[in-house]
Coordinates of C-alpha atoms and ligand atoms in Angstrom, one line a residue:
M1 CA 87.9 129.6 110.3
I2 CA 90.0 130.8 107.4
D3 CA 88.2 132.9 104.8
L4 CA 88.9 131.1 101.5
S5 CA 87.1 133.6 99.3
F6 CA 89.0 135.5 96.6
R7 CA 88.3 137.8 93.6
P8 CA 88.9 136.4 90.2
E9 CA 90.5 139.6 89.0
D10 CA 93.2 139.3 91.7
I11 CA 94.8 136.1 90.5
T12 CA 97.4 135.7 87.8
L13 CA 96.5 133.1 85.2
P14 CA 99.2 131.0 83.5
V15 CA 97.9 131.5 79.9
G16 CA 99.6 129.3 77.4
H17 CA 101.0 125.8 76.7
F18 CA 103.7 124.4 78.9
L19 CA 106.6 123.2 76.6
S20 CA 110.1 122.2 77.6
G21 CA 109.6 123.6 81.1
K22 CA 108.3 127.0 80.0
V23 CA 104.9 128.7 79.6
V24 CA 104.6 129.4 75.9
S25 CA 102.0 132.0 75.1
G26 CA 100.9 133.7 71.8
G27 CA 97.7 133.2 69.9
K28 CA 94.3 134.2 71.2
D29 CA 92.2 131.4 69.9
I30 CA 89.9 130.3 72.7
A31 CA 87.9 132.5 75.0
V32 CA 87.8 131.1 78.5
T33 CA 84.8 132.3 80.6
S34 CA 83.9 131.7 84.2
P35 CA 80.7 129.7 84.9
G36 CA 80.6 131.5 88.2
N37 CA 79.7 135.0 86.8
G38 CA 80.0 134.7 83.0
S39 CA 83.1 137.0 82.8
L40 CA 85.8 136.6 80.2
L41 CA 88.9 135.3 82.0
A42 CA 91.4 135.0 79.1
Y43 CA 92.1 134.0 75.6
V44 CA 94.1 130.9 75.3
P45 CA 96.2 129.8 72.3
E46 CA 95.3 126.6 70.5
A47 CA 97.9 124.0 69.6
G48 CA 97.6 122.6 66.1
P49 CA 99.3 119.5 64.8
E50 CA 102.8 121.2 64.6
L51 CA 102.8 122.2 68.2
V52 CA 101.5 118.8 69.3
H53 CA 104.3 117.3 67.3
E54 CA 106.8 119.5 69.0
A55 CA 105.4 118.5 72.4
A56 CA 105.5 114.8 71.6
Q57 CA 109.0 114.9 70.1
T58 CA 110.3 116.9 73.1
A59 CA 108.8 114.4 75.6
A60 CA 110.3 111.5 73.6
R61 CA 113.7 113.0 73.5
V62 CA 113.7 114.0 77.1
Q63 CA 112.4 110.6 78.2
R64 CA 115.2 109.0 76.2
E65 CA 118.0 111.2 77.2
S66 CA 117.3 112.4 80.7
G67 CA 117.6 109.0 82.4
W68 CA 114.0 109.4 83.8
A69 CA 113.2 105.8 82.8
T70 CA 116.6 104.3 83.4
C71 CA 117.6 105.9 86.8
A72 CA 117.1 104.0 90.0
P73 CA 113.3 103.9 90.4
R74 CA 113.5 105.3 93.9
E75 CA 115.1 108.4 92.4
R76 CA 111.9 108.9 90.3
A77 CA 109.8 108.3 93.4
R78 CA 111.8 110.9 95.3
V79 CA 111.0 113.6 92.6
L80 CA 107.3 112.6 92.6
R81 CA 107.1 112.9 96.4
H82 CA 108.7 116.3 96.2
W83 CA 106.2 117.3 93.6
A84 CA 103.4 116.2 95.9
D85 CA 104.9 118.4 98.7
L86 CA 105.0 121.4 96.3
V87 CA 101.4 120.8 95.3
E88 CA 100.5 121.0 99.0
Q89 CA 102.6 124.1 99.6
H90 CA 100.9 125.8 96.6
S91 CA 97.5 124.4 97.5
M92 CA 95.8 127.8 97.7
E93 CA 97.2 129.0 94.4
L94 CA 96.2 125.8 92.6
A95 CA 92.8 125.8 94.2
R96 CA 92.1 129.3 92.9
L97 CA 93.3 128.5 89.4
E98 CA 90.9 125.5 89.5
T99 CA 87.9 127.3 91.0
V100 CA 88.1 130.4 88.8
C101 CA 87.1 128.7 85.6
S102 CA 85.5 125.4 86.7
T103 CA 82.5 124.4 88.7
R104 CA 84.4 123.5 91.8
P105 CA 83.7 125.7 94.9
I106 CA 86.8 127.0 96.6
T107 CA 85.9 125.3 99.9
Q108 CA 86.0 122.0 98.0
T109 CA 89.2 122.6 95.9
V110 CA 91.1 123.6 99.0
G111 CA 89.4 120.9 101.2
W112 CA 89.4 118.0 98.7
D113 CA 90.7 118.4 95.1
I114 CA 94.2 119.6 95.9
P115 CA 94.9 117.3 98.9
F116 CA 93.5 114.4 96.9
L117 CA 95.8 115.3 94.0
A118 CA 98.9 115.5 96.2
E119 CA 98.2 112.2 97.9
G120 CA 97.5 110.6 94.5
I121 CA 101.0 111.6 93.4
R122 CA 102.4 110.0 96.5
F123 CA 100.4 106.9 95.9
F124 CA 101.8 106.3 92.4
S125 CA 105.3 107.2 93.5
E126 CA 105.2 104.1 95.7
Y127 CA 104.8 101.9 92.6
C128 CA 108.0 103.1 91.0
D129 CA 110.1 100.2 92.4
K130 CA 107.4 97.8 93.2
I131 CA 106.6 96.2 89.8
G132 CA 109.1 93.8 88.4
G133 CA 109.0 91.0 85.8
D134 CA 109.1 87.2 86.1
V135 CA 111.7 84.6 85.4
A136 CA 110.1 81.9 83.3
A137 CA 110.4 78.1 83.8
T138 CA 112.7 77.1 80.9
S139 CA 115.4 74.5 80.4
S140 CA 118.6 75.3 82.2
S141 CA 120.3 76.2 78.9
L142 CA 118.0 79.2 78.6
L143 CA 117.0 82.2 80.7
G144 CA 113.5 83.3 80.0
M145 CA 112.2 86.6 81.5
T146 CA 109.5 89.1 81.2
I147 CA 110.4 92.7 81.9
Y148 CA 108.2 95.8 82.0
E149 CA 109.2 99.0 80.2
P150 CA 107.5 102.4 79.6
Y151 CA 105.9 103.1 76.3
G152 CA 108.1 106.2 75.8
V153 CA 105.4 109.0 75.5
T154 CA 101.8 108.8 76.5
G155 CA 99.0 111.1 75.5
A156 CA 96.4 112.3 78.1
I157 CA 93.1 114.1 77.4
A158 CA 91.1 115.4 80.4
P159 CA 87.6 116.7 80.9
W160 CA 86.6 119.9 82.7
N161 CA 84.6 118.6 85.6
F162 CA 87.5 117.9 88.0
P163 CA 90.3 119.4 85.9
L164 CA 93.3 118.7 88.1
V165 CA 92.3 115.4 89.7
M166 CA 91.2 113.9 86.3
A167 CA 94.4 115.1 84.6
S168 CA 96.6 113.7 87.4
W169 CA 94.9 110.3 87.2
K170 CA 96.2 110.1 83.6
V171 CA 99.5 111.8 83.8
V172 CA 100.9 110.7 87.2
P173 CA 100.9 106.9 86.7
S174 CA 102.4 107.4 83.3
L175 CA 105.3 109.6 84.6
A176 CA 105.8 107.2 87.6
A177 CA 106.2 104.3 85.1
G178 CA 109.0 106.2 83.4
N179 CA 107.2 107.8 80.4
G180 CA 107.1 111.3 79.1
T181 CA 103.6 112.7 78.5
V182 CA 101.6 115.2 76.6
L183 CA 98.4 116.4 78.4
K184 CA 95.5 118.4 76.9
P185 CA 93.2 119.8 79.5
S186 CA 89.7 120.8 78.6
E187 CA 89.6 124.0 76.6
M188 CA 87.2 125.3 79.3
T189 CA 89.6 124.7 82.2
P190 CA 93.1 125.3 80.9
F191 CA 95.0 127.0 83.7
S192 CA 95.7 124.7 86.6
A193 CA 97.4 122.0 84.6
V194 CA 100.1 124.5 83.5
R195 CA 100.9 125.3 87.1
L196 CA 100.9 121.6 88.0
A197 CA 103.5 120.9 85.3
E198 CA 105.6 123.9 86.4
L199 CA 105.7 122.5 89.9
A200 CA 106.8 119.1 88.5
V201 CA 109.9 120.8 87.0
E202 CA 110.5 122.7 90.2
A203 CA 110.4 119.3 92.0
G204 CA 113.2 118.0 89.8
M205 CA 111.4 116.4 86.9
P206 CA 113.3 116.9 83.6
A207 CA 112.0 119.9 81.7
G208 CA 110.1 118.7 78.6
L209 CA 109.1 115.4 80.0
F210 CA 105.6 116.6 80.9
N211 CA 104.2 119.0 78.4
V212 CA 100.8 120.6 78.4
V213 CA 99.1 121.7 75.1
Q214 CA 96.0 123.8 75.0
G215 CA 93.1 123.5 72.5
T216 CA 89.9 122.0 71.5
G217 CA 89.2 118.3 70.8
L218 CA 89.2 118.7 67.1
A219 CA 92.3 120.8 66.7
T220 CA 94.5 119.5 69.5
G221 CA 92.9 116.3 70.9
E222 CA 92.8 114.6 67.6
A223 CA 96.4 115.5 66.9
I224 CA 97.5 113.8 70.2
C225 CA 95.4 110.7 69.4
C226 CA 96.9 110.4 65.9
H227 CA 100.5 111.2 66.8
P228 CA 102.8 108.3 65.8
D229 CA 105.3 108.8 68.6
I230 CA 102.6 108.6 71.3
G231 CA 102.4 105.0 72.3
K232 CA 99.5 104.9 74.6
L233 CA 96.4 107.1 75.3
S234 CA 94.5 107.8 78.4
F235 CA 91.2 109.7 77.9
T236 CA 88.4 110.8 80.3
G237 CA 85.3 112.3 78.8
S238 CA 82.1 111.5 77.1
T239 CA 81.4 108.1 75.5
R240 CA 80.9 109.7 72.1
T241 CA 84.4 111.3 72.2
G242 CA 85.9 108.1 73.7
I243 CA 84.8 106.2 70.6
A244 CA 86.5 108.8 68.3
V245 CA 89.6 108.5 70.4
M246 CA 89.6 104.8 70.1
K247 CA 89.1 105.0 66.3
A248 CA 92.0 107.4 66.0
A249 CA 94.2 105.2 68.2
A250 CA 93.4 102.2 66.0
E251 CA 94.2 104.0 62.8
S252 CA 97.4 105.6 64.0
G253 CA 98.8 102.7 65.8
P254 CA 97.1 100.6 66.8
K255 CA 97.9 101.9 70.3
P256 CA 96.3 100.9 73.7
V257 CA 93.7 103.2 75.2
T258 CA 92.4 103.8 78.7
L259 CA 88.9 105.2 78.3
E260 CA 87.0 106.6 81.3
L261 CA 83.6 107.6 79.9
G262 CA 80.1 108.5 80.8
G263 CA 77.6 106.9 83.1
K264 CA 73.9 106.6 84.1
S265 CA 74.5 105.1 87.5
P266 CA 71.6 103.5 89.4
Q267 CA 71.1 103.6 93.2
L268 CA 68.9 100.8 94.6
V269 CA 67.1 101.4 97.9
F270 CA 65.5 98.4 99.5
N271 CA 62.8 98.5 102.2
D272 CA 65.1 97.2 104.9
I273 CA 67.1 100.4 105.3
S274 CA 67.4 101.5 108.9
S275 CA 67.3 105.3 108.3
V276 CA 65.4 107.1 105.5
D277 CA 67.1 110.3 106.4
E278 CA 70.6 108.9 106.2
V279 CA 69.9 107.3 102.8
A280 CA 68.2 110.5 101.6
D281 CA 71.4 112.4 102.5
R282 CA 73.5 109.9 100.5
I283 CA 71.2 109.9 97.4
F284 CA 71.0 113.7 97.5
R285 CA 74.7 114.2 97.6
A286 CA 75.2 111.5 94.9
F287 CA 73.1 113.5 92.3
T288 CA 73.8 117.1 93.4
G289 CA 77.6 116.9 94.0
N290 CA 79.3 119.3 91.6
A291 CA 75.7 119.9 90.4
G292 CA 75.6 116.4 88.9
Q293 CA 78.6 117.0 86.7
V294 CA 80.4 113.9 87.9
C295 CA 80.8 110.7 85.8
V296 CA 79.6 108.6 88.7
T297 CA 76.6 110.8 89.5
G298 CA 73.9 108.5 91.0
S299 CA 71.3 109.7 88.5
R300 CA 68.7 106.9 88.6
L301 CA 67.0 106.1 91.9
I302 CA 65.3 102.6 92.0
V303 CA 63.4 102.5 95.3
H304 CA 61.2 99.9 96.9
R305 CA 57.5 101.0 97.0
G306 CA 57.5 100.4 100.8
V307 CA 60.0 103.3 101.4
A308 CA 59.4 105.4 98.2
E309 CA 57.0 107.9 99.7
P310 CA 59.1 109.1 102.8
L311 CA 62.4 108.9 100.8
I312 CA 61.1 111.0 97.9
A313 CA 59.6 113.5 100.3
A314 CA 63.0 113.8 102.1
L315 CA 64.7 114.3 98.8
V316 CA 62.3 116.9 97.6
A317 CA 62.7 118.8 100.9
R318 CA 66.5 118.8 100.4
C319 CA 66.1 120.2 96.8
G320 CA 64.7 123.4 98.2
Q321 CA 67.6 124.0 100.5
V322 CA 70.5 124.7 98.1
A323 CA 71.8 128.2 97.6
A324 CA 73.8 129.6 94.7
F325 CA 77.0 131.5 95.3
A326 CA 79.9 132.1 92.9
P327 CA 82.5 129.3 93.4
W328 CA 85.1 131.7 94.9
A329 CA 82.7 132.9 97.7
A330 CA 83.3 131.5 101.1
A331 CA 79.7 130.3 101.4
A332 CA 79.8 128.4 98.1
S333 CA 79.0 124.7 98.3
Y334 CA 76.7 124.1 95.3
S335 CA 78.3 124.2 91.9
P336 CA 77.3 126.2 88.8
I337 CA 76.8 124.5 85.4
I338 CA 79.9 124.7 83.3
S339 CA 78.4 126.6 80.3
E340 CA 75.2 128.0 78.9
P341 CA 74.8 125.4 76.2
Q342 CA 75.2 122.7 78.8
A343 CA 72.5 124.3 81.0
Q344 CA 70.2 124.6 78.1
R345 CA 70.8 120.9 77.2
I346 CA 69.8 119.9 80.7
L347 CA 66.7 122.0 80.7
N348 CA 65.7 120.6 77.3
L349 CA 66.2 117.1 78.4
V350 CA 64.0 117.7 81.5
E351 CA 61.3 119.3 79.4
N352 CA 61.3 116.5 76.8
S353 CA 61.1 113.9 79.5
V354 CA 58.1 115.7 81.0
K355 CA 56.4 115.9 77.6
A356 CA 57.1 112.1 77.2
G357 CA 55.2 111.4 80.5
A358 CA 57.7 111.9 83.4
Q359 CA 56.2 113.5 86.4
S360 CA 58.1 116.5 87.9
L361 CA 58.4 116.1 91.7
A362 CA 61.0 118.9 92.1
P363 CA 61.5 121.3 89.2
C364 CA 65.0 121.8 87.8
L365 CA 65.0 125.6 87.2
R366 CA 67.4 128.4 86.8
M367 CA 68.6 129.9 90.1
N368 CA 69.9 133.4 90.7
S369 CA 73.1 134.2 92.5
E370 CA 74.4 137.6 93.5
E371 CA 77.2 137.5 90.9
G372 CA 75.2 136.0 88.0
G373 CA 76.5 132.7 86.8
I374 CA 74.8 129.6 85.5
F375 CA 72.9 127.7 88.3
L376 CA 70.2 125.1 88.1
S377 CA 68.2 123.8 91.1
P378 CA 68.2 120.1 91.7
G379 CA 65.3 118.4 89.9
I380 CA 63.5 115.0 90.5
L381 CA 61.4 113.2 87.9
L382 CA 59.2 110.2 88.5
V383 CA 59.4 107.9 85.5
T384 CA 57.4 104.8 84.5
D385 CA 58.8 104.3 81.0
V386 CA 62.4 103.1 80.7
K387 CA 62.6 104.8 77.4
S388 CA 62.2 108.2 79.0
P389 CA 65.1 110.5 78.0
V390 CA 65.9 111.2 81.6
W391 CA 66.1 107.5 82.3
Q392 CA 68.3 106.8 79.3
E393 CA 70.6 109.7 78.7
E394 CA 73.5 111.0 80.8
V395 CA 72.2 114.4 82.0
F396 CA 75.5 115.7 83.5
G397 CA 73.4 118.0 85.7
P398 CA 71.5 117.9 89.0
V399 CA 68.6 115.7 87.9
L400 CA 67.4 112.5 89.5
A401 CA 65.1 110.1 87.7
V402 CA 63.1 107.8 90.0
Q403 CA 61.3 104.4 89.4
T404 CA 59.8 102.2 92.1
F405 CA 59.9 98.4 92.4
E406 CA 58.2 95.6 94.3
D407 CA 60.7 92.7 94.3
D408 CA 64.5 92.4 94.0
D409 CA 64.5 91.0 90.4
E410 CA 62.5 93.9 89.2
A411 CA 65.0 96.3 90.8
F412 CA 68.0 94.5 89.2
A413 CA 66.2 94.6 85.8
L414 CA 65.6 98.3 86.1
A415 CA 69.2 98.9 87.0
E416 CA 70.4 97.5 83.6
H417 CA 71.3 100.2 81.1
P418 CA 71.7 99.4 77.4
V419 CA 74.9 101.5 77.1
Y420 CA 76.5 102.5 80.5
G421 CA 78.0 100.4 83.3
L422 CA 80.1 102.8 85.4
A423 CA 78.9 102.6 89.0
A424 CA 76.0 101.5 91.2
G425 CA 74.8 102.1 94.7
V426 CA 73.0 99.6 96.9
H427 CA 71.3 100.6 100.1
T428 CA 70.2 97.7 102.2
A429 CA 70.7 96.2 105.7
S430 CA 70.9 92.7 104.3
M431 CA 74.3 91.3 103.5
S432 CA 73.0 88.5 101.3
R433 CA 70.9 91.0 99.3
A434 CA 74.0 93.2 98.9
M435 CA 76.1 90.3 97.7
R436 CA 73.5 89.3 95.2
A437 CA 73.4 92.9 93.9
I438 CA 77.2 93.0 93.7
R439 CA 77.2 89.9 91.5
T440 CA 74.2 90.9 89.4
L441 CA 74.8 94.6 88.6
K442 CA 76.8 95.4 85.5
A443 CA 78.9 98.2 86.8
G444 CA 82.7 98.8 87.2
T445 CA 82.2 99.8 90.8
V446 CA 79.4 98.9 93.3
W447 CA 79.1 100.9 96.5
V448 CA 77.1 99.4 99.4
N449 CA 75.6 101.6 102.0
R450 CA 77.7 104.6 100.7
Y451 CA 77.9 106.4 97.4
G452 CA 81.1 107.7 95.9
R453 CA 84.9 107.1 96.0
S454 CA 86.9 107.2 99.2
S455 CA 90.5 108.3 99.5
D456 CA 91.7 104.7 99.0
F457 CA 93.7 105.2 95.8
V458 CA 94.3 101.5 95.7
I459 CA 90.8 100.8 94.5
P460 CA 90.7 101.1 90.7
T461 CA 87.9 103.0 89.0
G462 CA 86.5 102.4 85.5
G463 CA 83.5 101.3 83.7
F464 CA 82.0 98.4 81.7
G465 CA 80.5 98.7 78.2
G466 CA 79.9 102.2 77.0
S467 CA 81.4 103.6 80.3
G468 CA 84.9 102.7 79.2
I469 CA 87.9 100.4 79.0
G470 CA 90.7 100.0 81.6
K471 CA 91.1 101.6 85.0
D472 CA 92.3 104.8 86.6
L473 CA 93.8 104.6 90.1
G474 CA 95.0 101.4 91.7
R475 CA 98.0 99.2 90.7
Q476 CA 96.2 98.6 87.4
A477 CA 96.5 102.3 86.3
F478 CA 100.2 102.1 86.9
E479 CA 100.7 98.9 85.0
A480 CA 98.7 100.2 82.1
N481 CA 101.5 102.6 81.4
L482 CA 104.0 99.8 81.0
R483 CA 104.4 97.3 78.2
L484 CA 105.6 93.7 78.8
K485 CA 108.8 92.5 77.0
S486 CA 109.7 88.9 76.7
V487 CA 113.4 87.9 76.8
L488 CA 115.0 84.5 76.1
M489 CA 118.7 84.2 76.5
A490 CA 120.9 81.2 75.7
V491 CA 123.2 80.8 78.7
E492 CA 125.2 77.8 77.7
Ligands
LIG1 P1 84.2 115.6 76.2 O1 84.2 114.2 75.7 O2 83.4 116.6 75.5 O3 85.6 116.2 76.3 C1 86.6 115.5 77.0 C2 88.0 116.0 76.5 O4 88.1 115.4 75.2 C3 88.2 117.5 76.4 O5 89.5 117.8 76.7 C4 87.9 117.7 74.9 O6 88.5 118.9 74.4 C5 88.5 116.5 74.3 N1 88.0 116.1 72.9 C6 86.8 116.4 72.4 N2 86.7 115.9 71.2 C7 87.9 115.2 70.9 C8 88.4 114.4 69.9 N3 87.6 114.2 68.7 N4 89.6 113.8 70.0 C9 90.3 114.0 71.1 N5 89.9 114.7 72.2 C10 88.7 115.3 72.1 O7 83.7 115.5 77.7 P2 83.5 116.7 78.8 O8 82.2 117.4 78.4 O9 84.7 117.5 78.9 O10 83.3 115.8 80.1 C11 82.1 115.3 80.5 C12 82.1 113.8 80.2 O11 83.2 113.1 80.8 C13 80.9 113.1 80.8 O12 80.4 112.2 79.8 C14 81.4 112.3 82.0 O13 80.7 111.2 82.4 C15 82.8 112.0 81.5 N6 83.7 111.7 82.6 C16 84.0 110.4 82.9 C17 84.8 110.1 84.0 C18 85.2 108.7 84.4 O14 86.1 108.5 85.2 N7 84.5 107.7 83.8 C19 85.3 111.2 84.8 C20 84.9 112.5 84.5 C21 84.1 112.7 83.4

């Protein structure tokens, strides 16, 4: 087996923005630290409105003048495919840049994030010449058509939890559709996106089409949202920020938005499951993957009383088996928490829930790792009141809230959340029960007898209600980066 471990001090970080095909450094505004050991990695400059303006204007000019949108679409597809090949060739380098400042263990960035990113680029490349318009039924003296065209420049704002994969879900369909784009990664995970953009230029993408600006939400994110030359926004992050993004898009446009926001996803377990152990594995992975820092974390377990006892016992046993290693260690599989304030927020939420009556079945506590770092053990809380904070709020940490039920209607009622509707899991041997759940649950995605996305990029992902608007992945994500123009020609 290849040893994937590395030392953070041995890697060269691309520190800066990526503008007109070059890394632009200067400015030491934001300290980037590693959640794996708390060390200071670099100071990154912050783009204010002037730099965002330059990035947007550059992307607009290059998009207009380079022929990116007007070339044969297969030519664009060829560049994208080459980009995907380069991503794979630089897989180790990208994985290290991702792992060093994020919560993603090196085994997973090498084994999943980077291959998934490369294949995602290939997936969207395939749409370049597959979407056309219609010819309308008009009188023979007219030719009526609808044609799709890119917006020009799109803005993309990404979170820190899967920095490259999330950024690529915004940026790649936009570029494939013929747009230029300005991406802001999270200020906590700023490095890998710069290298990704560099590889795009190496693959043949015109320099300046895809620009990366670094900075915080208030200084840089807002400037992107409000920029008049940016015609469409794609945002992934919290619901609170998503609302701010939508307001800014309304006031500065209005311009369309794709919003992938938070969740509080339920997992329903019925008493006809064939294996408690298998379901326990699924539920455990669904709330501890990336230490719960996943939008679709299955953070609410709704379990039939007939199987509650053995299932909870199996989950509690698994909680005691995780070990904390820095993300760059070969043995790492469990993630740290991204920052100290976030760890404290999780612990406070658990404490407040216990004070409000929740029963702790497995404690969420700080864990030690050899190199330091911020780790919390998986926690399980039994809840009887739907108003409990741990039942209501997105924890974004490794904490599972549990309620039990007696009949199916009670389970469906418990699954409802007043704000979120991102995903849901249903674990049952009954096809008719599964179908009823699929039709009843208010969630953008329902998984049956599994939990989590597959590598089928064709399945769109996105939430209902407070979990967002629009879709990432799938044909829909590509189409969202095009606008429809109607044409009527007199032909006689
Ligand atoms: P966040 O909302 O704090 O930040 C997300 C991004 O928005 C960051 O780049 C941040 O700098 C930027 N930002 C902050 N304020 C802004 C503003 N006023 N204007 C413009 N940009 C601004 O979220 P986070 O903590 O980085 O990520 C975690 C959240 O993301 C969770 O709620 C999670 O559920 C959600 N998420 C959703 C999905 C999905 O597909 N639905 C995927 C991943 C994460």
